[in-house]
Amino acid sequence: MSPRRNRPKGPGSPGRSAEDDAASRYGGWQSTESWQGEAWCVRHVAGAGTAGKTYRCPGCDQLIGPGVPHVVAWPEYAGVDDRRHWHKACWNAKDRRTTRVRRSRDAPRF
């Protein structure tokens, strides 16, 4: 068995940069879409890297479980706090859904 090579790469060495790895690091590809007169960044997430995390979809108010492929969307000029995790079907149907989501009295507020 050969030893690992832990040699530091010099400034002129060929290699991948963080920008090259951005799409694969987060599990999918990113695009920009227009919705409600605003530009939205949309990232498709494979879900494999979300072990143990659950998110609440704003489209259907249901949980997105760990390992489930989904979409992360946020307004283009917004911060990290404005990111929302959507089911792919809910994101595609966002124009056909109403804004009146009803929760039961015992449902947690997120």
Short mmCIF file of C-alpha atoms in Angstrom, two decimals:
data_model
loop_
_atom_site.label_atom_id
_atom_site.label_comp_id
_atom_site.label_asym_id
_atom_site.label_seq_id
_atom_site.Cartn_x
_atom_site.Cartn_y
_atom_site.Cartn_z
CA MET A 1 0.00 0.00 0.00
CA SER A 2 1.31 3.45 -0.90
CA PRO A 3 1.48 6.22 1.68
CA ARG A 4 -0.85 9.16 1.44
CA ARG A 5 0.48 12.27 -0.22
CA ASN A 6 0.02 15.24 2.04
CA ARG A 7 2.12 17.67 0.10
CA PRO A 8 0.82 21.23 0.08
CA LYS A 9 -0.05 22.53 -3.35
CA GLY A 10 1.77 25.62 -4.48
CA PRO A 11 0.06 28.74 -5.82
CA GLY A 12 0.67 27.73 -9.45
CA SER A 13 -0.31 24.08 -9.13
CA PRO A 14 -3.30 22.78 -11.05
CA GLY A 15 -6.21 21.96 -8.83
CA ARG A 16 -9.84 22.61 -8.20
CA SER A 17 -10.95 25.79 -6.52
CA ALA A 18 -13.88 26.26 -4.17
CA GLU A 19 -15.85 27.92 -6.96
CA ASP A 20 -15.46 24.84 -9.16
CA ASP A 21 -16.74 22.61 -6.38
CA ALA A 22 -19.72 24.75 -5.29
CA ALA A 23 -22.38 22.78 -7.18
CA SER A 24 -21.21 19.34 -6.13
CA ARG A 25 -20.49 20.42 -2.56
CA TYR A 26 -24.11 21.31 -1.94
CA GLY A 27 -25.52 18.38 -3.85
CA GLY A 28 -26.99 19.96 -6.94
CA TRP A 29 -27.11 22.70 -9.50
CA GLN A 30 -28.19 26.28 -8.97
CA SER A 31 -30.23 28.56 -11.19
CA THR A 32 -32.06 31.89 -11.02
CA GLU A 33 -35.83 32.09 -11.50
CA SER A 34 -38.31 34.93 -11.48
CA TRP A 35 -41.25 34.70 -9.07
CA GLN A 36 -43.63 37.46 -7.94
CA GLY A 37 -41.56 40.07 -9.76
CA GLU A 38 -38.39 39.13 -7.90
CA ALA A 39 -35.30 37.12 -8.86
CA TRP A 40 -34.86 33.95 -6.79
CA CYS A 41 -31.80 31.74 -6.49
CA VAL A 42 -32.87 28.10 -6.62
CA ARG A 43 -30.57 25.24 -5.65
CA HIS A 44 -31.56 21.63 -6.20
CA VAL A 45 -30.31 19.52 -3.29
CA ALA A 46 -29.82 15.77 -3.55
CA GLY A 47 -30.59 15.36 0.14
CA ALA A 48 -27.79 12.89 0.85
CA GLY A 49 -25.83 15.41 2.92
CA THR A 50 -28.76 16.33 5.17
CA ALA A 51 -28.43 13.40 7.56
CA GLY A 52 -30.51 14.05 10.67
CA LYS A 53 -31.91 17.40 9.47
CA THR A 54 -35.57 18.09 8.84
CA TYR A 55 -37.04 21.17 7.24
CA ARG A 56 -40.60 22.49 6.93
CA CYS A 57 -41.79 23.15 3.38
CA PRO A 58 -43.56 26.53 3.12
CA GLY A 59 -45.64 25.25 0.20
CA CYS A 60 -47.42 22.39 1.94
CA ASP A 61 -46.40 22.94 5.60
CA GLN A 62 -45.12 19.36 5.82
CA LEU A 63 -41.72 18.15 6.97
CA ILE A 64 -38.94 17.35 4.52
CA GLY A 65 -37.16 14.39 6.07
CA PRO A 66 -33.45 13.62 6.07
CA GLY A 67 -32.14 12.32 2.76
CA VAL A 68 -35.11 13.58 0.72
CA PRO A 69 -34.22 15.50 -2.48
CA HIS A 70 -35.62 19.02 -2.37
CA VAL A 71 -35.14 22.64 -3.48
CA VAL A 72 -33.61 25.51 -1.51
CA ALA A 73 -34.81 28.93 -2.69
CA TRP A 74 -34.14 32.48 -1.55
CA PRO A 75 -34.49 35.99 -2.98
CA GLU A 76 -31.38 36.92 -4.96
CA TYR A 77 -30.41 39.87 -2.78
CA ALA A 78 -31.37 38.34 0.57
CA GLY A 79 -29.32 36.84 3.32
CA VAL A 80 -28.88 33.33 4.61
CA ASP A 81 -31.85 33.68 6.96
CA ASP A 82 -34.24 34.01 4.00
CA ARG A 83 -33.47 30.57 2.53
CA ARG A 84 -36.43 28.18 2.45
CA HIS A 85 -36.44 24.46 1.78
CA TRP A 86 -39.25 23.31 -0.53
CA HIS A 87 -40.38 19.97 -1.90
CA LYS A 88 -39.67 19.97 -5.62
CA ALA A 89 -43.35 19.53 -6.44
CA CYS A 90 -44.34 22.35 -4.09
CA TRP A 91 -41.80 24.72 -5.66
CA ASN A 92 -43.10 23.87 -9.13
CA ALA A 93 -46.71 24.45 -7.98
CA LYS A 94 -46.04 27.63 -5.99
CA ASP A 95 -48.12 29.78 -8.34
CA ARG A 96 -51.14 27.49 -8.05
CA ARG A 97 -51.17 27.36 -4.24
CA THR A 98 -53.04 29.71 -1.96
CA THR A 99 -51.36 31.69 0.78
CA ARG A 100 -53.84 30.54 3.39
CA VAL A 101 -52.14 27.55 4.99
CA ARG A 102 -54.14 26.30 7.96
CA ARG A 103 -52.42 24.54 10.81
CA SER A 104 -54.03 22.59 13.57
CA ARG A 105 -53.92 24.03 17.06
CA ASP A 106 -51.33 21.50 18.21
CA ALA A 107 -48.97 21.91 15.24
CA PRO A 108 -45.56 23.37 16.08
CA ARG A 109 -44.80 26.88 14.85
CA PHE A 110 -41.56 27.12 12.88
#
